[in-house]
Amino acid sequence: MTTAVGSARSFGSMGPARLLRIELRRNTMIWMLPLLAVAFWFDCYHWVSADTPVWYPRAAELLDHELRDFSAFTAGVAAWVATRDSRRRTLDMVTSTPRPGWARLGATWVATTGWVLAAYLACVAVVYGVTAAKVTWGGPPWWPAAVCAVALVAVSAVGFAAGLFCPSRFTAPLVAILTLLLSSAIRSTSPYAMLWPTTNASPGNTGGLPVAPADAGVFYHVLPDLPIAQIMVLGGIGLAALGVVGLSRPAAGGPRPAIGGRWLRGAAAAVTVAGLAAAGTAAGLTGTARQGAYGVVIPALHDAASDRPIPYTPVCEYDGTVPVCLHPAYRAYLDVVTAAAAPLLREMAGLPGAPVRVAEVPSDVLTSTDDSNSTVWWAAGSAITGTPPVFRFPMPQFPPGPAGLTQLTEDVQEILAVTFVSDERLIPPGTDPGDGVQAQAAVELALLRPFDPQAGQDVGIMTPSSDAPSPEVAAAAGRFAALPAAARHAWLADHLGALRAGQVTLAELP
Amino acid sequence: MTAAGVRNPPGVLRPRSARFRTAAGLRLAWLYLASRRVPTALVALAACGALLRAALEWHWIAGPDPGAQQVPLLLEAGTASVIAVTAYSPFGEPERITGRWLPWLRVGTAVALTGAAVGMLAAGAAAAQLPDGNLAVLRNVAGTTGIGLLAAGVIGGALAWIGPMAYVVASEYALLARWTTPWVWPVRPPHDRGAAICAALVFTAGVAVAAARGARDPG
């Protein structure tokens, strides 16, 4: 008799672990792992490998690509495994077992989610490992990885609940496709849209969408406000879904749960309410979000310490013209930027306002965004300021590979030329510089033509229907470029102030 | 007393009337469609059409970026997934042995549901302009359904939705990476002959596998 009681106790303590072990060994998600690995390699890994070797842009690919791919399959398979008892016609059999439905179904869900998280963490390890081998400064940001993990848990819970309550053969595919739709296609200017991490956000939306600068985590910390709200919402939704599973008497707990039915249902109700409260609170807080210069700010979650710049020692190069200094995170591009700026700096040497130093500055989302058409102006945030003058510029965005380095070279040259020749601060407010802008554009073109024959496409002088500069501007640029270097230099020395202020017309150019 | 009367009971060998055969055929078809949950599938396809309508109405499909093209593509994959899981049979071996008309029923169901899916998506896009038009819908739905039917033959009808889902994930990457291979037909223009041929080949292969083998389901 004593022995029998001991065995029963032993069975009771070992039961959940054994059940979980069985579920882990026989879970459908195991068969999905090769597919998830292929999806990771095919999508996320390719984007990560192509990104600038800076921590945050690469980590953000987890949200943009990894979450989108994994969430669809996770939700679909979770819905599929939840329909197992209905599919196998074993519902009556399992509801009569001496275990509450929550514990039995919980083992299935934990096994499914556990396999997804294991696969996801392996992918995170690959992404961060590859990135660690490439970056020249900083450490890994953990918020994107945490948000992605919580999102996977949430979609797994919601998919599981959907499969449990709608045990149809169509539930899994529909849940999967809806998840993919949510991840890929939802566009909205509402601040609530950014609660789903993969939401496509256009720069410049005034709804407080998550526009992070390209150099997030370099000069300033990645603001944790939005990730905290996302974790609260997604975690809350996941908790609520699991709570609802515990509350479902007919399908999950059986008509009369044998062990602790009332107690468990009370706990399930508490979990549901807690989850909904967390999600509702975070959604409410997100409604107060505003776009800050370096990310989304949610006042109630904002820590002022996050606004402090990250200390760093710039890396500099001097090729005999002007020293060029970049943030150490961009050390790999120091040679390219120096080589790009040097010939223009030589041309500018001795002119009024010619920079004596080049320094990289942080990108500012607010100043680089044009509200009128929601596009980022590539030269925004650049300026020649200070005494002696320093050319300050945020690192432009450029694609990977050799083509990207070519574009970086062209962008640096164009930004430098435009910043040197045009200065909107010198134009009195409310006045139309008119032809003065055309003259500035012609001089910019003349400065850039030796290095970039296509420069006219980017200096802001395009005719409305063409990428080419207007014939008048092109003619003036050609005329100015044809001058001897000494004559050009002398004219600029005399007229640069007026040119910058928009007081020189095309006809007045030599 | 002989057994002649038992072997040939009067009336049994009388030829069936055409009306009886039609009624029996219709009943057989209806039972097949019901066993595959085709009525529910039609509701799900209609829901995909309605979702496309909503996406057009609320401008989810707008702008020049490749992401805008993903909504129709995802809904096309959704309809293909729904069609693929109708291949699941709850009867297994007994049906395969006794179902003389099974291949025709499978082919008819797959083709009819594909037509219905294209029709419902086209209806959802009516009075609006899809980025690639209805011809692309036809090509994409047919090709992706072929993948779903092939997946049903390999991994089973109930999990056949994984095929179209995996394909659409690959297509999304191809859209963003600007691939041009005709085997990823969603990235090609609607009048591209190579993409149409590839999609038609995959659809034909899927229907052929579905007709010959059905879904690979236990039982």
CSV table of C-alpha atoms in Angstrom, one decimal, chain A residues 28-444:
chain,number,residue,atom,x,y,z
A,28,THR,CA,5.2,18.8,-35.7
A,29,MET,CA,7.4,21.8,-35.4
A,30,ILE,CA,10.5,19.6,-35.6
A,31,TRP,CA,9.7,18.9,-39.2
A,32,MET,CA,9.4,22.6,-39.9
A,33,LEU,CA,12.9,23.4,-38.6
A,34,PRO,CA,14.7,22.7,-42.0
A,35,LEU,CA,12.1,24.9,-43.7
A,36,LEU,CA,12.7,27.7,-41.1
A,37,ALA,CA,16.5,27.3,-41.6
A,38,VAL,CA,16.1,27.7,-45.3
A,39,ALA,CA,13.8,30.7,-44.9
A,40,PHE,CA,16.4,32.2,-42.5
A,41,TRP,CA,19.3,31.7,-44.9
A,42,PHE,CA,17.2,32.8,-47.9
A,43,ASP,CA,15.8,35.9,-46.4
A,44,CYS,CA,17.2,37.3,-43.2
A,45,TYR,CA,20.8,36.1,-43.6
A,46,HIS,CA,21.1,37.6,-47.0
A,47,TRP,CA,19.9,41.0,-45.8
A,48,VAL,CA,22.1,40.9,-42.7
A,49,SER,CA,25.2,40.0,-44.8
A,50,ALA,CA,24.5,42.9,-47.2
A,51,ASP,CA,23.9,45.5,-44.4
A,52,THR,CA,26.4,48.1,-43.3
A,53,PRO,CA,28.6,46.4,-40.6
A,54,VAL,CA,26.9,48.4,-37.8
A,55,TRP,CA,25.1,46.6,-34.9
A,56,TYR,CA,21.6,48.1,-35.0
A,57,PRO,CA,20.8,48.0,-38.7
A,58,ARG,CA,21.8,44.4,-38.8
A,59,ALA,CA,19.9,43.5,-35.6
A,60,ALA,CA,16.8,45.2,-37.0
A,61,GLU,CA,16.7,42.7,-39.8
A,62,LEU,CA,15.6,40.2,-37.2
A,63,LEU,CA,12.4,42.2,-37.0
A,64,ASP,CA,12.0,43.0,-40.6
A,65,HIS,CA,12.7,39.5,-42.0
A,66,GLU,CA,13.2,36.8,-39.4
A,67,LEU,CA,10.0,37.6,-37.5
A,68,ARG,CA,8.0,37.8,-40.7
A,69,ASP,CA,9.1,34.4,-41.9
A,70,PHE,CA,9.0,32.6,-38.6
A,71,SER,CA,5.7,34.1,-37.3
A,72,ALA,CA,3.7,32.7,-40.2
A,73,PHE,CA,4.9,29.2,-39.9
A,74,THR,CA,4.7,29.4,-36.1
A,75,ALA,CA,1.1,30.5,-36.0
A,76,GLY,CA,0.1,28.0,-38.6
A,77,VAL,CA,1.8,25.0,-36.9
A,78,ALA,CA,0.5,26.1,-33.5
A,79,ALA,CA,-3.0,26.1,-34.9
A,80,TRP,CA,-2.4,22.8,-36.5
A,81,VAL,CA,-1.2,21.0,-33.3
A,82,ALA,CA,-4.0,22.5,-31.3
A,83,THR,CA,-6.5,20.7,-33.6
A,84,ARG,CA,-4.9,17.4,-32.9
A,85,ASP,CA,-7.5,16.0,-30.5
A,86,SER,CA,-10.3,17.0,-32.8
A,87,ARG,CA,-8.6,15.7,-35.8
A,88,ARG,CA,-7.8,12.3,-34.2
A,89,ARG,CA,-11.2,12.1,-32.7
A,90,THR,CA,-9.6,11.7,-29.2
A,91,LEU,CA,-11.2,14.6,-27.5
A,92,ASP,CA,-13.5,12.4,-25.4
A,93,MET,CA,-10.6,10.1,-24.4
A,94,VAL,CA,-8.2,12.9,-23.3
A,95,THR,CA,-10.8,14.9,-21.4
A,96,SER,CA,-11.3,12.0,-19.1
A,97,THR,CA,-7.7,11.8,-18.1
A,98,PRO,CA,-6.8,12.9,-14.6
A,99,ARG,CA,-5.1,16.0,-15.8
A,100,PRO,CA,-6.6,19.5,-16.3
A,101,GLY,CA,-6.9,20.4,-19.9
A,102,TRP,CA,-4.6,23.4,-19.3
A,103,ALA,CA,-1.7,21.2,-18.3
A,104,ARG,CA,-2.2,18.8,-21.1
A,105,LEU,CA,-2.6,21.5,-23.8
A,106,GLY,CA,0.1,23.5,-22.1
A,107,ALA,CA,2.7,20.8,-22.7
A,108,THR,CA,1.7,20.8,-26.4
A,109,TRP,CA,2.0,24.5,-26.7
A,110,VAL,CA,5.3,24.7,-24.7
A,111,ALA,CA,6.8,22.1,-26.9
A,112,THR,CA,5.7,23.9,-30.1
A,113,THR,CA,6.9,27.3,-28.9
A,114,GLY,CA,10.1,25.8,-27.5
A,115,TRP,CA,11.2,24.4,-30.8
A,116,VAL,CA,10.4,27.7,-32.5
A,117,LEU,CA,12.4,29.7,-29.9
A,118,ALA,CA,15.3,27.3,-30.1
A,119,ALA,CA,15.4,27.7,-33.9
A,120,TYR,CA,15.1,31.5,-33.5
A,121,LEU,CA,17.8,31.7,-30.9
A,122,ALA,CA,20.1,29.7,-33.2
A,123,CYS,CA,19.4,32.2,-36.0
A,124,VAL,CA,20.1,35.1,-33.6
A,125,ALA,CA,23.4,33.5,-32.7
A,126,VAL,CA,24.3,33.3,-36.4
A,127,VAL,CA,23.3,36.9,-37.0
A,128,TYR,CA,25.1,38.3,-34.0
A,129,GLY,CA,28.1,36.1,-34.6
A,130,VAL,CA,28.5,37.2,-38.2
A,131,THR,CA,28.0,40.8,-37.2
A,132,ALA,CA,30.5,40.6,-34.4
A,133,ALA,CA,33.1,39.5,-36.9
A,134,LYS,CA,32.5,42.6,-39.1
A,135,VAL,CA,31.7,45.5,-36.8
A,136,THR,CA,34.5,47.9,-35.7
A,137,TRP,CA,32.7,49.4,-32.7
A,138,GLY,CA,30.0,48.8,-30.1
A,139,GLY,CA,28.1,45.8,-28.7
A,140,PRO,CA,25.0,43.9,-29.7
A,141,PRO,CA,21.6,45.5,-29.1
A,142,TRP,CA,19.2,43.1,-27.3
A,143,TRP,CA,15.9,44.9,-27.7
A,144,PRO,CA,15.2,43.7,-31.3
A,145,ALA,CA,16.0,40.1,-30.3
A,146,ALA,CA,13.8,40.3,-27.3
A,147,VAL,CA,10.9,41.9,-29.1
A,148,CYS,CA,11.1,39.2,-31.9
A,149,ALA,CA,11.2,36.4,-29.3
A,150,VAL,CA,8.1,37.7,-27.5
A,151,ALA,CA,6.3,38.2,-30.8
A,152,LEU,CA,6.9,34.6,-31.7
A,153,VAL,CA,5.6,33.5,-28.4
A,154,ALA,CA,2.5,35.7,-28.9
A,155,VAL,CA,1.7,34.4,-32.4
A,156,SER,CA,2.2,30.9,-31.2
A,157,ALA,CA,-0.3,31.4,-28.4
A,158,VAL,CA,-2.8,33.1,-30.6
A,159,GLY,CA,-2.5,30.5,-33.3
A,160,PHE,CA,-2.9,27.7,-30.7
A,161,ALA,CA,-6.0,29.3,-29.3
A,162,ALA,CA,-7.4,29.7,-32.8
A,163,GLY,CA,-6.8,26.1,-33.6
A,164,LEU,CA,-8.4,25.0,-30.3
A,165,PHE,CA,-11.5,27.0,-30.8
A,166,CYS,CA,-11.9,26.5,-34.5
A,167,PRO,CA,-10.6,22.9,-35.1
A,168,SER,CA,-11.0,23.0,-38.9
A,169,ARG,CA,-8.6,22.0,-41.6
A,170,PHE,CA,-8.7,25.6,-42.8
A,171,THR,CA,-7.7,27.2,-39.5
A,172,ALA,CA,-3.9,26.6,-39.9
A,173,PRO,CA,-3.5,28.0,-43.4
A,174,LEU,CA,-5.8,31.0,-42.7
A,175,VAL,CA,-4.0,31.8,-39.4
A,176,ALA,CA,-0.6,31.6,-41.2
A,177,ILE,CA,-1.6,33.8,-44.1
A,178,LEU,CA,-3.2,36.4,-41.8
A,179,THR,CA,0.0,36.5,-39.8
A,180,LEU,CA,2.0,37.0,-42.9
A,181,LEU,CA,-0.4,39.6,-44.1
A,182,LEU,CA,0.0,41.4,-40.7
A,183,SER,CA,3.7,41.2,-41.0
A,184,SER,CA,4.1,42.2,-44.6
A,185,ALA,CA,1.4,44.4,-45.7
A,186,ILE,CA,-0.2,46.6,-43.0
A,187,ARG,CA,0.4,50.3,-43.7
A,188,SER,CA,-1.0,52.9,-41.5
A,189,THR,CA,-0.1,56.3,-40.1
A,190,SER,CA,-1.7,55.4,-36.8
A,191,PRO,CA,0.8,55.1,-34.0
A,192,TYR,CA,-0.9,51.9,-33.0
A,193,ALA,CA,0.4,50.3,-36.2
A,194,MET,CA,3.9,50.3,-34.8
A,195,LEU,CA,3.0,47.9,-32.0
A,196,TRP,CA,3.5,45.1,-34.5
A,197,PRO,CA,7.3,45.1,-35.0
A,198,THR,CA,7.4,44.4,-38.7
A,199,THR,CA,5.0,47.1,-39.7
A,200,ASN,CA,6.3,48.9,-42.7
A,201,ALA,CA,6.7,52.5,-41.7
A,202,SER,CA,7.3,55.3,-44.1
A,203,PRO,CA,9.7,58.1,-43.0
A,204,GLY,CA,8.0,61.3,-42.3
A,205,ASN,CA,4.6,60.0,-41.2
A,206,THR,CA,3.3,62.2,-38.5
A,207,GLY,CA,1.5,59.4,-36.8
A,208,GLY,CA,4.6,58.7,-34.7
A,209,LEU,CA,5.7,55.6,-36.7
A,210,PRO,CA,9.0,54.1,-35.8
A,211,VAL,CA,11.5,55.9,-37.9
A,212,ALA,CA,14.9,55.2,-36.5
A,213,PRO,CA,17.9,56.9,-37.9
A,214,ALA,CA,20.2,54.9,-40.1
A,215,ASP,CA,23.0,55.3,-37.4
A,216,ALA,CA,20.8,54.2,-34.5
A,217,GLY,CA,22.8,52.9,-31.6
A,218,VAL,CA,26.0,54.6,-32.9
A,219,PHE,CA,25.9,58.2,-31.6
A,220,TYR,CA,22.9,57.8,-29.4
A,221,HIS,CA,21.4,54.7,-27.7
A,222,VAL,CA,18.5,52.9,-29.4
A,223,LEU,CA,15.5,54.2,-27.5
A,224,PRO,CA,13.9,51.4,-25.6
A,225,ASP,CA,10.5,53.1,-25.4
A,226,LEU,CA,8.9,51.4,-28.3
A,227,PRO,CA,10.4,47.9,-27.7
A,228,ILE,CA,9.1,48.0,-24.1
A,229,ALA,CA,5.6,48.9,-25.4
A,230,GLN,CA,5.8,46.2,-28.0
A,231,ILE,CA,6.9,43.6,-25.5
A,232,MET,CA,4.0,44.6,-23.2
A,233,VAL,CA,1.4,44.4,-26.0
A,234,LEU,CA,2.7,41.2,-27.5
A,235,GLY,CA,3.3,39.5,-24.2
A,236,GLY,CA,-0.1,40.6,-23.0
A,237,ILE,CA,-1.9,39.2,-26.1
A,238,GLY,CA,0.0,36.0,-25.7
A,239,LEU,CA,-0.9,35.7,-22.0
A,240,ALA,CA,-4.5,36.5,-22.8
A,241,ALA,CA,-4.6,33.8,-25.5
A,242,LEU,CA,-3.2,31.2,-23.1
A,243,GLY,CA,-5.6,32.3,-20.4
A,244,VAL,CA,-8.5,31.8,-22.8
A,245,VAL,CA,-7.2,28.3,-23.5
A,246,GLY,CA,-7.5,27.6,-19.8
A,247,LEU,CA,-11.0,29.0,-19.6
A,248,SER,CA,-12.3,26.8,-22.5
A,249,ARG,CA,-14.1,24.0,-20.6
A,250,PRO,CA,-15.6,22.0,-23.4
A,251,ALA,CA,-12.6,21.7,-25.7
A,252,ALA,CA,-9.7,22.1,-23.4
A,253,GLY,CA,-10.7,21.2,-19.9
A,254,GLY,CA,-13.5,18.7,-20.6
A,255,PRO,CA,-17.0,18.9,-19.1
A,256,ARG,CA,-15.7,18.4,-15.5
A,257,PRO,CA,-12.0,18.9,-15.0
A,258,ALA,CA,-10.8,16.3,-12.5
A,259,ILE,CA,-8.0,18.2,-10.8
A,260,GLY,CA,-8.5,21.7,-9.4
A,261,GLY,CA,-10.9,22.7,-12.1
A,262,ARG,CA,-12.3,25.8,-10.3
A,263,TRP,CA,-8.9,26.9,-9.1
A,264,LEU,CA,-7.4,26.5,-12.5
A,265,ARG,CA,-10.2,28.4,-14.2
A,266,GLY,CA,-9.8,31.2,-11.7
A,267,ALA,CA,-6.1,31.3,-12.5
A,268,ALA,CA,-6.8,31.2,-16.2
A,269,ALA,CA,-9.2,34.1,-15.8
A,270,ALA,CA,-6.6,36.1,-13.9
A,271,VAL,CA,-4.0,35.4,-16.6
A,272,THR,CA,-6.4,36.5,-19.2
A,273,VAL,CA,-7.3,39.7,-17.4
A,274,ALA,CA,-3.6,40.4,-16.7
A,275,GLY,CA,-2.7,39.9,-20.3
A,276,LEU,CA,-5.4,42.2,-21.6
A,277,ALA,CA,-4.5,44.8,-19.0
A,278,ALA,CA,-0.8,44.8,-20.0
A,279,ALA,CA,-1.7,45.0,-23.7
A,280,GLY,CA,-4.3,47.7,-23.2
A,281,THR,CA,-1.9,49.8,-21.0
A,282,ALA,CA,0.9,49.5,-23.6
A,283,ALA,CA,-1.5,50.4,-26.4
A,284,GLY,CA,-2.7,53.4,-24.5
A,285,LEU,CA,0.9,54.5,-23.8
A,286,THR,CA,1.7,54.1,-27.5
A,287,GLY,CA,-1.0,56.5,-28.4
A,288,THR,CA,1.1,59.2,-26.7
A,289,ALA,CA,4.2,58.4,-28.7
A,290,ARG,CA,6.0,61.1,-30.7
A,291,GLN,CA,8.8,61.0,-33.1
A,292,GLY,CA,12.1,62.1,-31.5
A,293,ALA,CA,15.2,63.0,-33.3
A,294,TYR,CA,16.8,59.6,-32.6
A,295,GLY,CA,13.7,57.3,-32.4
A,296,VAL,CA,10.2,57.0,-31.1
A,297,VAL,CA,9.6,58.6,-27.7
A,298,ILE,CA,6.9,57.4,-25.4
A,299,PRO,CA,6.8,59.8,-22.5
A,300,ALA,CA,5.7,57.4,-19.8
A,301,LEU,CA,8.4,54.9,-20.7
A,302,HIS,CA,11.1,57.3,-21.6
A,303,ASP,CA,14.3,57.3,-19.7
A,304,ALA,CA,16.2,60.6,-20.0
A,305,ALA,CA,19.5,58.8,-19.7
A,306,SER,CA,18.8,57.3,-23.1
A,307,ASP,CA,19.1,60.8,-24.7
A,308,ARG,CA,22.7,61.2,-23.6
A,309,PRO,CA,25.2,60.7,-26.5
A,310,ILE,CA,27.4,57.6,-26.4
A,311,PRO,CA,31.0,58.7,-25.8
A,312,TYR,CA,33.5,57.7,-28.5
A,313,THR,CA,36.8,58.7,-29.9
A,314,PRO,CA,36.7,59.5,-33.6
A,315,VAL,CA,39.0,57.9,-36.1
A,316,CYS,CA,40.7,60.4,-38.4
A,317,GLU,CA,42.7,60.3,-41.6
A,318,TYR,CA,44.8,63.1,-43.1
A,319,ASP,CA,46.0,62.9,-46.7
A,320,GLY,CA,47.6,66.3,-46.8
A,321,THR,CA,44.4,68.3,-47.6
A,322,VAL,CA,42.0,68.3,-44.7
A,323,PRO,CA,41.6,65.8,-41.8
A,324,VAL,CA,38.6,63.6,-42.2
A,325,CYS,CA,37.1,62.1,-39.0
A,326,LEU,CA,34.4,59.5,-38.7
A,327,HIS,CA,32.7,57.6,-35.9
A,328,PRO,CA,34.7,54.4,-35.2
A,329,ALA,CA,31.7,52.3,-36.1
A,330,TYR,CA,32.3,53.5,-39.7
A,331,ARG,CA,36.1,53.0,-39.6
A,332,ALA,CA,35.8,50.7,-42.7
A,333,TYR,CA,34.6,53.7,-44.8
A,334,LEU,CA,37.3,56.2,-43.7
A,335,ASP,CA,39.5,55.7,-46.7
A,336,VAL,CA,36.5,56.0,-49.1
A,337,VAL,CA,35.2,59.2,-47.5
A,338,THR,CA,38.7,60.7,-47.4
A,339,ALA,CA,39.4,59.9,-51.0
A,340,ALA,CA,36.0,61.2,-52.1
A,341,ALA,CA,36.3,64.6,-50.3
A,342,ALA,CA,39.9,65.3,-51.0
A,343,PRO,CA,39.7,66.6,-54.6
A,344,LEU,CA,36.8,68.9,-53.8
A,345,LEU,CA,38.5,70.2,-50.7
A,346,ARG,CA,41.6,71.0,-52.7
A,347,GLU,CA,39.3,73.0,-55.1
A,348,MET,CA,37.8,74.9,-52.2
A,349,ALA,CA,41.0,75.6,-50.4
A,350,GLY,CA,41.5,79.3,-49.8
A,351,LEU,CA,37.9,80.3,-50.5
A,352,PRO,CA,35.9,81.9,-47.8
A,353,GLY,CA,34.2,79.3,-45.6
A,354,ALA,CA,36.3,76.5,-47.0
A,355,PRO,CA,36.3,73.7,-44.4
A,356,VAL,CA,39.5,72.9,-42.5
A,357,ARG,CA,38.1,69.6,-41.2
A,358,VAL,CA,35.5,67.0,-42.1
A,359,ALA,CA,33.5,65.4,-39.2
A,360,GLU,CA,30.7,62.9,-39.2
A,361,VAL,CA,27.6,63.9,-37.1
A,362,PRO,CA,24.5,61.9,-36.1
A,363,SER,CA,21.6,61.6,-38.4
A,364,ASP,CA,18.5,63.4,-37.2
A,365,VAL,CA,15.2,62.0,-38.3
A,366,LEU,CA,13.3,65.2,-37.6
A,367,THR,CA,15.6,67.4,-39.7
A,368,SER,CA,16.1,64.9,-42.5
A,369,THR,CA,12.4,64.3,-43.1
A,370,ASP,CA,10.4,66.4,-45.5
A,371,ASP,CA,6.8,66.3,-44.3
A,372,SER,CA,5.4,67.4,-47.6
A,373,ASN,CA,6.3,64.2,-49.5
A,374,SER,CA,7.6,61.9,-46.8
A,375,THR,CA,11.0,61.5,-48.3
A,376,VAL,CA,14.3,61.8,-46.7
A,377,TRP,CA,16.5,64.5,-48.1
A,378,TRP,CA,19.9,63.0,-48.5
A,379,ALA,CA,21.8,66.2,-47.7
A,380,ALA,CA,19.8,67.1,-44.6
A,381,GLY,CA,21.8,67.6,-41.4
A,382,SER,CA,24.9,68.6,-43.4
A,383,ALA,CA,26.5,72.0,-42.8
A,384,ILE,CA,29.7,73.9,-42.8
A,385,THR,CA,29.8,75.6,-39.4
A,386,GLY,CA,32.1,77.0,-36.8
A,387,THR,CA,35.3,78.9,-36.7
A,388,PRO,CA,37.4,77.7,-38.3
A,389,PRO,CA,34.8,76.1,-40.6
A,390,VAL,CA,34.1,72.4,-40.2
A,391,PHE,CA,32.1,70.4,-42.7
A,392,ARG,CA,29.7,68.2,-40.7
A,393,PHE,CA,27.7,65.5,-42.3
A,394,PRO,CA,25.7,62.4,-41.3
A,395,MET,CA,26.8,59.2,-43.0
A,396,PRO,CA,24.6,58.7,-46.1
A,397,GLN,CA,22.8,55.4,-46.6
A,398,PHE,CA,24.2,53.3,-49.4
A,399,PRO,CA,23.7,49.7,-50.7
A,400,PRO,CA,26.2,46.9,-50.1
A,401,GLY,CA,29.0,45.9,-52.3
A,402,PRO,CA,31.3,47.9,-54.7
A,403,ALA,CA,28.3,49.7,-56.1
A,404,GLY,CA,27.5,51.0,-52.6
A,405,LEU,CA,31.1,52.3,-52.2
A,406,THR,CA,30.7,54.1,-55.5
A,407,GLN,CA,27.4,55.6,-54.3
A,408,LEU,CA,29.0,56.6,-51.0
A,409,THR,CA,31.8,58.4,-52.9
A,410,GLU,CA,29.3,60.3,-55.1
A,411,ASP,CA,27.0,61.2,-52.1
A,412,VAL,CA,29.9,62.6,-50.0
A,413,GLN,CA,31.0,64.7,-53.0
A,414,GLU,CA,27.5,66.0,-53.7
A,415,ILE,CA,26.7,66.7,-50.1
A,416,LEU,CA,30.0,68.6,-49.8
A,417,ALA,CA,29.5,70.6,-53.0
A,418,VAL,CA,25.9,71.5,-52.2
A,419,THR,CA,26.6,72.4,-48.6
A,420,PHE,CA,29.5,74.6,-49.7
A,421,VAL,CA,27.7,76.5,-52.4
A,422,SER,CA,24.2,76.7,-51.0
A,423,ASP,CA,23.3,78.0,-47.7
A,424,GLU,CA,19.5,78.5,-47.1
A,425,ARG,CA,20.3,80.4,-43.9
A,426,LEU,CA,21.6,83.3,-45.9
A,427,ILE,CA,18.4,83.7,-47.9
A,428,PRO,CA,16.1,86.1,-46.1
A,429,PRO,CA,12.8,84.4,-45.0
A,430,GLY,CA,9.9,84.8,-47.3
A,431,THR,CA,12.0,85.8,-50.4
A,432,ASP,CA,12.1,83.7,-53.5
A,433,PRO,CA,15.8,83.2,-54.5
A,434,GLY,CA,14.5,82.2,-58.0
A,435,ASP,CA,17.3,82.4,-60.4
A,436,GLY,CA,19.9,82.4,-57.6
A,437,VAL,CA,19.2,78.8,-56.9
A,438,GLN,CA,19.8,78.0,-60.6
A,439,ALA,CA,23.2,79.7,-60.4
A,440,GLN,CA,24.1,77.7,-57.3
A,441,ALA,CA,23.1,74.5,-59.0
A,442,ALA,CA,25.2,75.4,-62.0
A,443,VAL,CA,28.3,76.0,-59.8
A,444,GLU,CA,27.6,72.8,-57.9
